[in-house]
mmCIF file of C-alpha atoms in Angstrom:
data_model
loop_
_atom_site.group_PDB
_atom_site.id
_atom_site.type_symbol
_atom_site.label_atom_id
_atom_site.label_comp_id
_atom_site.label_asym_id
_atom_site.label_seq_id
_atom_site.Cartn_x
_atom_site.Cartn_y
_atom_site.Cartn_z
ATOM 1 C CA MET T 109 15.307 6.649 -9.429
ATOM 2 C CA ASN T 110 18.715 6.109 -10.912
ATOM 3 C CA GLN T 111 19.275 2.479 -10.202
ATOM 4 C CA SER T 112 22.821 2.546 -11.364
ATOM 5 C CA GLU T 113 23.649 4.828 -8.441
ATOM 6 C CA LYS T 114 21.848 2.781 -5.830
ATOM 7 C CA LYS T 115 23.790 0.159 -3.901
ATOM 8 C CA THR T 116 22.645 -3.437 -3.965
ATOM 9 C CA ASN T 117 21.435 -4.620 -0.532
ATOM 10 C CA PRO T 118 21.020 -8.314 0.414
ATOM 11 C CA TYR T 119 17.383 -8.219 1.367
ATOM 12 C CA ILE T 120 14.246 -7.611 -0.744
ATOM 13 C CA VAL T 121 11.042 -6.096 0.646
ATOM 14 C CA ALA T 122 8.056 -7.150 -1.383
ATOM 15 C CA SER T 123 4.683 -5.622 -0.977
ATOM 16 C CA PHE T 124 1.447 -6.655 -2.788
ATOM 17 C CA TYR T 125 -2.267 -7.108 -2.694
ATOM 18 C CA LYS T 126 -5.014 -8.697 -4.857
ATOM 19 C CA PHE T 127 -8.611 -8.511 -4.516
ATOM 20 C CA THR T 128 -10.098 -11.855 -5.762
ATOM 21 C CA PRO T 129 -13.051 -13.960 -4.196
ATOM 22 C CA LEU T 130 -11.621 -16.370 -1.780
ATOM 23 C CA PRO T 131 -14.566 -18.381 -0.112
ATOM 24 C CA ASP T 132 -12.281 -20.768 1.653
ATOM 25 C CA TYR T 133 -9.641 -18.206 2.643
ATOM 26 C CA GLU T 134 -9.183 -19.757 6.096
ATOM 27 C CA LEU T 135 -7.805 -23.049 4.584
ATOM 28 C CA LEU T 136 -4.974 -20.974 2.928
ATOM 29 C CA ARG T 137 -3.483 -19.676 6.213
ATOM 30 C CA GLN T 138 -1.461 -22.681 7.208
ATOM 31 C CA PRO T 139 0.081 -23.501 3.866
ATOM 32 C CA LEU T 140 1.108 -19.870 3.351
ATOM 33 C CA LEU T 141 2.651 -19.667 6.837
ATOM 34 C CA ASP T 142 4.385 -23.008 6.473
ATOM 35 C CA GLY T 143 5.775 -21.671 3.198
ATOM 36 C CA MET T 144 7.077 -18.497 4.786
ATOM 37 C CA ILE T 145 8.997 -20.539 7.444
ATOM 38 C CA GLN T 146 10.328 -22.974 4.724
ATOM 39 C CA CYS T 147 11.437 -20.130 2.439
ATOM 40 C CA HIS T 148 12.897 -18.134 5.362
ATOM 41 C CA ILE T 149 10.467 -15.352 4.657
ATOM 42 C CA LYS T 150 9.492 -12.863 7.427
ATOM 43 C CA GLY T 151 6.495 -10.443 7.165
ATOM 44 C CA THR T 152 2.740 -10.207 7.554
ATOM 45 C CA LEU T 153 -0.018 -11.550 5.151
ATOM 46 C CA ILE T 154 -3.608 -10.809 5.663
ATOM 47 C CA LEU T 155 -6.212 -13.018 4.246
ATOM 48 C CA ALA T 156 -9.995 -12.440 3.852
ATOM 49 C CA SER T 157 -12.807 -13.543 1.567
ATOM 50 C CA GLU T 158 -12.085 -10.510 -0.605
ATOM 51 C CA GLY T 159 -8.412 -11.417 -1.307
ATOM 52 C CA ILE T 160 -4.868 -11.074 0.099
ATOM 53 C CA ASN T 161 -2.684 -8.213 1.180
ATOM 54 C CA GLY T 162 0.752 -8.070 2.678
ATOM 55 C CA SER T 163 4.470 -7.337 2.846
ATOM 56 C CA PHE T 164 7.368 -9.628 3.279
ATOM 57 C CA CYS T 165 11.132 -9.812 3.131
ATOM 58 C CA GLY T 166 13.982 -12.189 2.390
ATOM 59 C CA THR T 167 16.927 -12.707 0.098
ATOM 60 C CA ARG T 168 16.187 -12.530 -3.715
ATOM 61 C CA GLU T 169 16.281 -16.392 -4.012
ATOM 62 C CA ASN T 170 13.903 -16.967 -1.114
ATOM 63 C CA ILE T 171 11.588 -14.151 -2.325
ATOM 64 C CA ASP T 172 11.397 -15.769 -5.741
ATOM 65 C CA ARG T 173 10.762 -19.242 -4.151
ATOM 66 C CA TYR T 174 7.903 -17.731 -2.023
ATOM 67 C CA LYS T 175 6.275 -16.074 -5.022
ATOM 68 C CA ALA T 176 6.191 -19.362 -6.803
ATOM 69 C CA LEU T 177 4.570 -21.104 -3.729
ATOM 70 C CA LEU T 178 1.877 -18.447 -3.511
ATOM 71 C CA GLY T 179 0.751 -19.450 -7.090
ATOM 72 C CA ASN T 180 0.874 -23.135 -6.138
ATOM 73 C CA VAL T 181 -1.226 -22.664 -2.933
ATOM 74 C CA GLN T 182 -3.812 -20.621 -4.896
ATOM 75 C CA PRO T 183 -3.934 -20.218 -8.505
ATOM 76 C CA ALA T 184 -5.414 -16.686 -8.270
ATOM 77 C CA PHE T 185 -2.140 -15.634 -6.721
ATOM 78 C CA SER T 186 0.062 -16.637 -9.659
ATOM 79 C CA ASN T 187 -0.304 -13.216 -11.431
ATOM 80 C CA ILE T 188 0.013 -10.924 -8.406
ATOM 81 C CA ARG T 189 2.073 -7.734 -9.014
ATOM 82 C CA PHE T 190 4.756 -7.084 -6.404
ATOM 83 C CA ILE T 191 6.323 -3.866 -5.641
ATOM 84 C CA GLU T 192 9.862 -4.398 -4.419
ATOM 85 C CA ASN T 193 12.854 -2.548 -2.938
ATOM 86 C CA ASP T 194 16.045 -3.572 -1.389
ATOM 87 C CA ASN T 195 17.200 -3.193 2.090
ATOM 88 C CA ASP T 196 20.260 -3.674 4.196
ATOM 89 C CA SER T 197 18.455 -5.933 6.750
ATOM 90 C CA ASN T 198 15.123 -7.684 7.251
ATOM 91 C CA PRO T 199 12.607 -5.125 8.763
ATOM 92 C CA PHE T 200 10.180 -7.710 9.931
ATOM 93 C CA ASP T 201 10.575 -9.785 13.273
ATOM 94 C CA LYS T 202 8.319 -12.673 12.560
ATOM 95 C CA SER T 203 6.225 -14.634 9.924
ATOM 96 C CA LYS T 204 2.648 -14.051 10.209
ATOM 97 C CA VAL T 205 -0.586 -14.792 8.214
ATOM 98 C CA LYS T 206 -3.760 -13.230 9.711
ATOM 99 C CA LEU T 207 -7.393 -13.921 8.940
ATOM 100 C CA ARG T 208 -9.558 -10.895 8.765
ATOM 101 C CA LYS T 209 -13.071 -9.725 7.458
ATOM 102 C CA GLU T 210 -11.274 -7.469 4.994
ATOM 103 C CA ILE T 211 -7.711 -7.195 3.617
ATOM 104 C CA VAL T 212 -7.909 -3.559 4.354
ATOM 105 C CA SER T 213 -10.567 -2.511 6.975
ATOM 106 C CA MET T 214 -13.002 0.124 5.789
ATOM 107 C CA GLY T 215 -15.999 -1.296 7.508
ATOM 108 C CA VAL T 216 -18.309 -1.073 4.458
ATOM 109 C CA GLU T 217 -19.912 -4.160 3.013
ATOM 110 C CA GLY T 218 -20.495 -4.930 -0.717
ATOM 111 C CA VAL T 219 -17.765 -2.654 -2.166
ATOM 112 C CA ASP T 220 -16.905 -4.030 -5.571
ATOM 113 C CA THR T 221 -13.198 -3.968 -5.728
ATOM 114 C CA VAL T 222 -12.984 -6.327 -8.755
ATOM 115 C CA GLU T 223 -15.112 -4.612 -11.386
ATOM 116 C CA ASN T 224 -15.744 -1.194 -10.403
ATOM 117 C CA THR T 225 -12.651 0.770 -9.244
ATOM 118 C CA GLY T 226 -11.135 4.062 -10.327
ATOM 119 C CA VAL T 227 -9.022 4.540 -13.409
ATOM 120 C CA HIS T 228 -5.358 3.411 -12.770
ATOM 121 C CA VAL T 229 -2.875 6.179 -13.500
ATOM 122 C CA LYS T 230 0.718 5.144 -14.118
ATOM 123 C CA PRO T 231 3.379 6.936 -12.061
ATOM 124 C CA GLU T 232 4.678 8.612 -15.273
ATOM 125 C CA GLU T 233 1.290 10.089 -15.921
ATOM 126 C CA TRP T 234 0.466 11.009 -12.313
ATOM 127 C CA ASN T 235 2.269 14.368 -12.258
ATOM 128 C CA LYS T 236 0.294 15.646 -15.187
ATOM 129 C CA LEU T 237 -3.014 14.525 -13.661
ATOM 130 C CA ILE T 238 -2.490 15.997 -10.083
ATOM 131 C CA SER T 239 -1.151 19.262 -11.569
ATOM 132 C CA GLU T 240 -4.425 19.984 -13.314
ATOM 133 C CA GLU T 241 -6.347 22.857 -11.715
ATOM 134 C CA ASP T 242 -9.669 21.001 -11.527
ATOM 135 C CA VAL T 243 -8.310 17.815 -9.883
ATOM 136 C CA LEU T 244 -8.850 17.198 -6.217
ATOM 137 C CA VAL T 245 -5.953 14.928 -4.937
ATOM 138 C CA ILE T 246 -6.803 12.907 -1.822
ATOM 139 C CA ASP T 247 -4.163 10.938 0.168
ATOM 140 C CA THR T 248 -6.239 8.074 1.590
ATOM 141 C CA ARG T 249 -3.763 7.149 4.203
ATOM 142 C CA ASN T 250 -3.992 8.021 7.935
ATOM 143 C CA ASP T 251 -2.964 11.315 9.408
ATOM 144 C CA TYR T 252 0.052 9.909 11.113
ATOM 145 C CA GLU T 253 1.358 8.635 7.773
ATOM 146 C CA ILE T 254 0.650 11.965 5.974
ATOM 147 C CA GLU T 255 2.476 13.802 8.728
ATOM 148 C CA LEU T 256 5.726 12.368 7.369
ATOM 149 C CA GLY T 257 5.111 13.170 3.763
ATOM 150 C CA THR T 258 2.622 13.403 0.955
ATOM 151 C CA PHE T 259 2.120 14.664 -2.640
ATOM 152 C CA LYS T 260 2.387 18.468 -3.225
ATOM 153 C CA GLY T 261 -1.185 19.933 -2.964
ATOM 154 C CA ALA T 262 -2.701 16.797 -1.695
ATOM 155 C CA THR T 263 -5.708 16.819 0.764
ATOM 156 C CA ASN T 264 -5.218 15.164 4.106
ATOM 157 C CA PRO T 265 -8.652 13.663 5.197
ATOM 158 C CA LYS T 266 -7.320 13.775 8.933
ATOM 159 C CA THR T 267 -8.383 9.984 9.449
ATOM 160 C CA ILE T 268 -7.066 8.088 12.448
ATOM 161 C CA ASN T 269 -7.613 4.893 10.707
ATOM 162 C CA PHE T 270 -9.020 3.670 7.328
ATOM 163 C CA ARG T 271 -12.602 3.027 8.779
ATOM 164 C CA ASP T 272 -12.883 6.849 9.220
ATOM 165 C CA PHE T 273 -12.722 7.307 5.424
ATOM 166 C CA PRO T 274 -16.353 6.679 4.682
ATOM 167 C CA GLU T 275 -17.328 9.388 7.108
ATOM 168 C CA TYR T 276 -14.911 11.742 5.571
ATOM 169 C CA VAL T 277 -16.527 11.097 2.158
ATOM 170 C CA ARG T 278 -19.984 11.670 3.553
ATOM 171 C CA THR T 279 -19.167 15.059 5.243
ATOM 172 C CA HIS T 280 -16.695 16.508 2.732
ATOM 173 C CA LEU T 281 -17.206 14.920 -0.811
ATOM 174 C CA MET T 282 -20.813 14.238 -1.436
ATOM 175 C CA GLY T 283 -21.059 17.523 -3.373
ATOM 176 C CA GLU T 284 -18.244 16.801 -5.623
ATOM 177 C CA LYS T 285 -19.539 13.790 -7.548
ATOM 178 C CA THR T 286 -18.707 15.220 -10.952
ATOM 179 C CA LYS T 287 -15.312 16.572 -10.021
ATOM 180 C CA LYS T 288 -12.064 14.849 -10.970
ATOM 181 C CA ILE T 289 -10.748 12.912 -7.921
ATOM 182 C CA ALA T 290 -7.266 11.474 -7.782
ATOM 183 C CA MET T 291 -6.368 9.101 -4.963
ATOM 184 C CA CYS T 292 -3.158 7.703 -3.618
ATOM 185 C CA CYS T 293 -2.044 5.439 -0.863
ATOM 186 C CA THR T 294 1.138 3.479 0.076
ATOM 187 C CA GLY T 295 0.976 0.395 -2.150
ATOM 188 C CA GLY T 296 -2.442 0.704 -3.878
ATOM 189 C CA VAL T 297 -4.918 -1.331 -1.769
ATOM 190 C CA ARG T 298 -6.540 1.500 0.171
ATOM 191 C CA CYS T 299 -7.013 3.665 -2.969
ATOM 192 C CA GLU T 300 -8.415 0.649 -4.795
ATOM 193 C CA LYS T 301 -11.095 0.180 -2.175
ATOM 194 C CA SER T 302 -11.647 4.081 -1.789
ATOM 195 C CA THR T 303 -12.210 4.510 -5.505
ATOM 196 C CA ALA T 304 -14.536 1.510 -5.606
ATOM 197 C CA TYR T 305 -16.416 3.007 -2.726
ATOM 198 C CA LEU T 306 -16.774 6.378 -4.464
ATOM 199 C CA LYS T 307 -17.872 4.685 -7.685
ATOM 200 C CA GLN T 308 -20.505 2.824 -5.742
ATOM 201 C CA LEU T 309 -21.728 6.178 -4.385
ATOM 202 C CA GLY T 310 -22.048 7.639 -7.938
ATOM 203 C CA PHE T 311 -18.913 9.593 -8.354
ATOM 204 C CA GLU T 312 -18.134 9.851 -11.949
ATOM 205 C CA ASN T 313 -14.412 10.807 -12.360
ATOM 206 C CA VAL T 314 -12.210 8.786 -10.040
ATOM 207 C CA TYR T 315 -8.538 7.962 -10.410
ATOM 208 C CA GLN T 316 -5.987 6.153 -8.529
ATOM 209 C CA LEU T 317 -2.109 6.035 -8.618
ATOM 210 C CA ASP T 318 -1.252 2.647 -10.021
ATOM 211 C CA GLY T 319 0.998 0.672 -7.678
ATOM 212 C CA GLY T 320 0.644 3.505 -4.925
ATOM 213 C CA ILE T 321 3.202 5.887 -3.497
ATOM 214 C CA LEU T 322 6.040 3.074 -3.407
ATOM 215 C CA SER T 323 5.795 2.416 -7.136
ATOM 216 C CA TYR T 324 5.837 6.209 -7.817
ATOM 217 C CA LEU T 325 8.963 6.671 -5.837
ATOM 218 C CA GLU T 326 10.447 3.688 -7.414
ATOM 219 C CA SER T 327 10.081 4.990 -10.953
ATOM 220 C CA MET T 328 10.087 8.701 -10.598
ATOM 221 C CA PRO T 329 13.450 10.660 -10.918
ATOM 222 C CA GLU T 330 13.965 12.766 -8.014
ATOM 223 C CA GLU T 331 14.143 15.999 -9.857
ATOM 224 C CA GLN T 332 10.778 15.352 -11.483
ATOM 225 C CA SER T 333 9.093 14.146 -8.173
ATOM 226 C CA LEU T 334 6.116 15.842 -6.632
ATOM 227 C CA TRP T 335 6.507 13.942 -3.489
ATOM 228 C CA VAL T 336 7.293 16.079 -0.407
ATOM 229 C CA GLY T 337 8.887 14.372 2.727
ATOM 230 C CA SER T 338 9.226 10.684 3.526
ATOM 231 C CA CYS T 339 6.849 7.688 3.139
ATOM 232 C CA PHE T 340 5.666 5.772 6.159
ATOM 233 C CA VAL T 341 5.944 2.055 5.823
ATOM 234 C CA PHE T 342 4.467 -0.642 7.846
ATOM 235 C CA ASP T 343 7.698 -2.425 9.271
ATOM 236 C CA ASN T 344 10.695 -1.728 11.437
ATOM 237 C CA ARG T 345 12.096 0.912 8.921
ATOM 238 C CA VAL T 346 9.091 3.100 9.873
ATOM 239 C CA ALA T 347 9.696 5.414 6.859
ATOM 240 C CA VAL T 348 11.739 5.681 3.539
ATOM 241 C CA ASP T 349 12.900 8.655 1.650
ATOM 242 C CA ASN T 350 11.904 9.567 -1.961
ATOM 243 C CA GLN T 351 14.481 7.103 -3.217
ATOM 244 C CA LEU T 352 13.035 4.249 -1.042
ATOM 245 C CA ASN T 353 16.127 4.285 1.294
ATOM 246 C CA ARG T 354 15.475 3.650 4.941
ATOM 247 C CA LEU T 355 15.958 7.019 6.727
ATOM 248 C CA SER T 356 19.147 7.456 8.544
ATOM 249 C CA SER T 357 19.205 7.012 12.453
ATOM 250 C CA GLY T 358 17.662 10.032 14.147
ATOM 251 C CA THR T 359 15.769 11.355 10.973
ATOM 252 C CA VAL T 360 12.500 9.973 12.248
ATOM 253 C CA ASP T 361 12.165 11.293 15.836
ATOM 254 C CA LEU T 362 12.420 8.472 18.245
ATOM 255 C CA GLU T 363 9.374 9.765 20.399
ATOM 256 C CA TRP T 364 7.270 9.711 17.272
ATOM 257 C CA LYS T 365 8.702 6.277 16.373
ATOM 258 C CA ASN T 366 7.782 4.886 19.766
ATOM 259 C CA LYS T 367 4.337 6.424 19.772
ATOM 260 C CA PHE T 368 3.341 4.661 16.586
ATOM 261 C CA ARG T 369 4.931 1.261 16.983
ATOM 262 C CA VAL T 370 4.635 -0.711 13.791
ATOM 263 C CA LYS T 371 2.786 -3.680 15.403
ATOM 264 C CA GLN T 372 -0.242 -1.645 15.875
ATOM 265 C CA PHE T 373 -0.845 -1.157 12.132
ATOM 266 C CA ASP T 374 -0.467 -4.681 10.702
ATOM 267 C CA ASP T 375 -4.195 -4.584 9.695
ATOM 268 C CA ASN T 376 -3.891 -1.243 7.790
ATOM 269 C CA SER T 377 -0.819 -2.432 5.833
ATOM 270 C CA MET T 378 -0.445 -0.660 2.365
#
């Protein structure tokens, strides 16, 4: 993306996740929610014993204030990597912190997302990897997301939600344990868990797009991009183009937009 050609908007949308043991995660909810209100931040955070996941929005100053607060509330949050893009308005209506069994719901216990995940591939190296003939590229997002856009040549598992992904693996991938498999998702959290799950099952050559699709679109020049279509996001924008700009009114069909209201997907965010 040519940042010099992109106008500066007043709001920053920040997306992030971190897998880290949080045995007392319930105690973090109130201080994180209070901080969102104090810093004038709107968005949704999801807490579980395995970590934190979320997206939020505010002005540059308030985003930076809230990032500092995250590290003060829990030291493990002090080195979180954020994926940011600007927007002309706040795409979130409320400030929410939810408690869940998983920060992204796969429904499989014991997946080691800290020590045993796939090889992270930087956006600038992703094109080369997925262009190799022997690489199977899998978009781990849901079917309604992939309907709007995906990488050229990527496989759509046709899942309704992320809990369907293990069944897809059992029925379609168990004979491919030695094959190179490259996985992508919106911001990284689903492919982080997906690659860890495959590694647990004995898959040998598993890769994931570092920072997810949003990071790829942020850093990849449009003329070099292998992305086709737009990217679904879990807020009121619904989707962004390959330069991370909100789609113009009417680009996303209103019937489709109403069918998949954003509030239904908070727990699958990123």
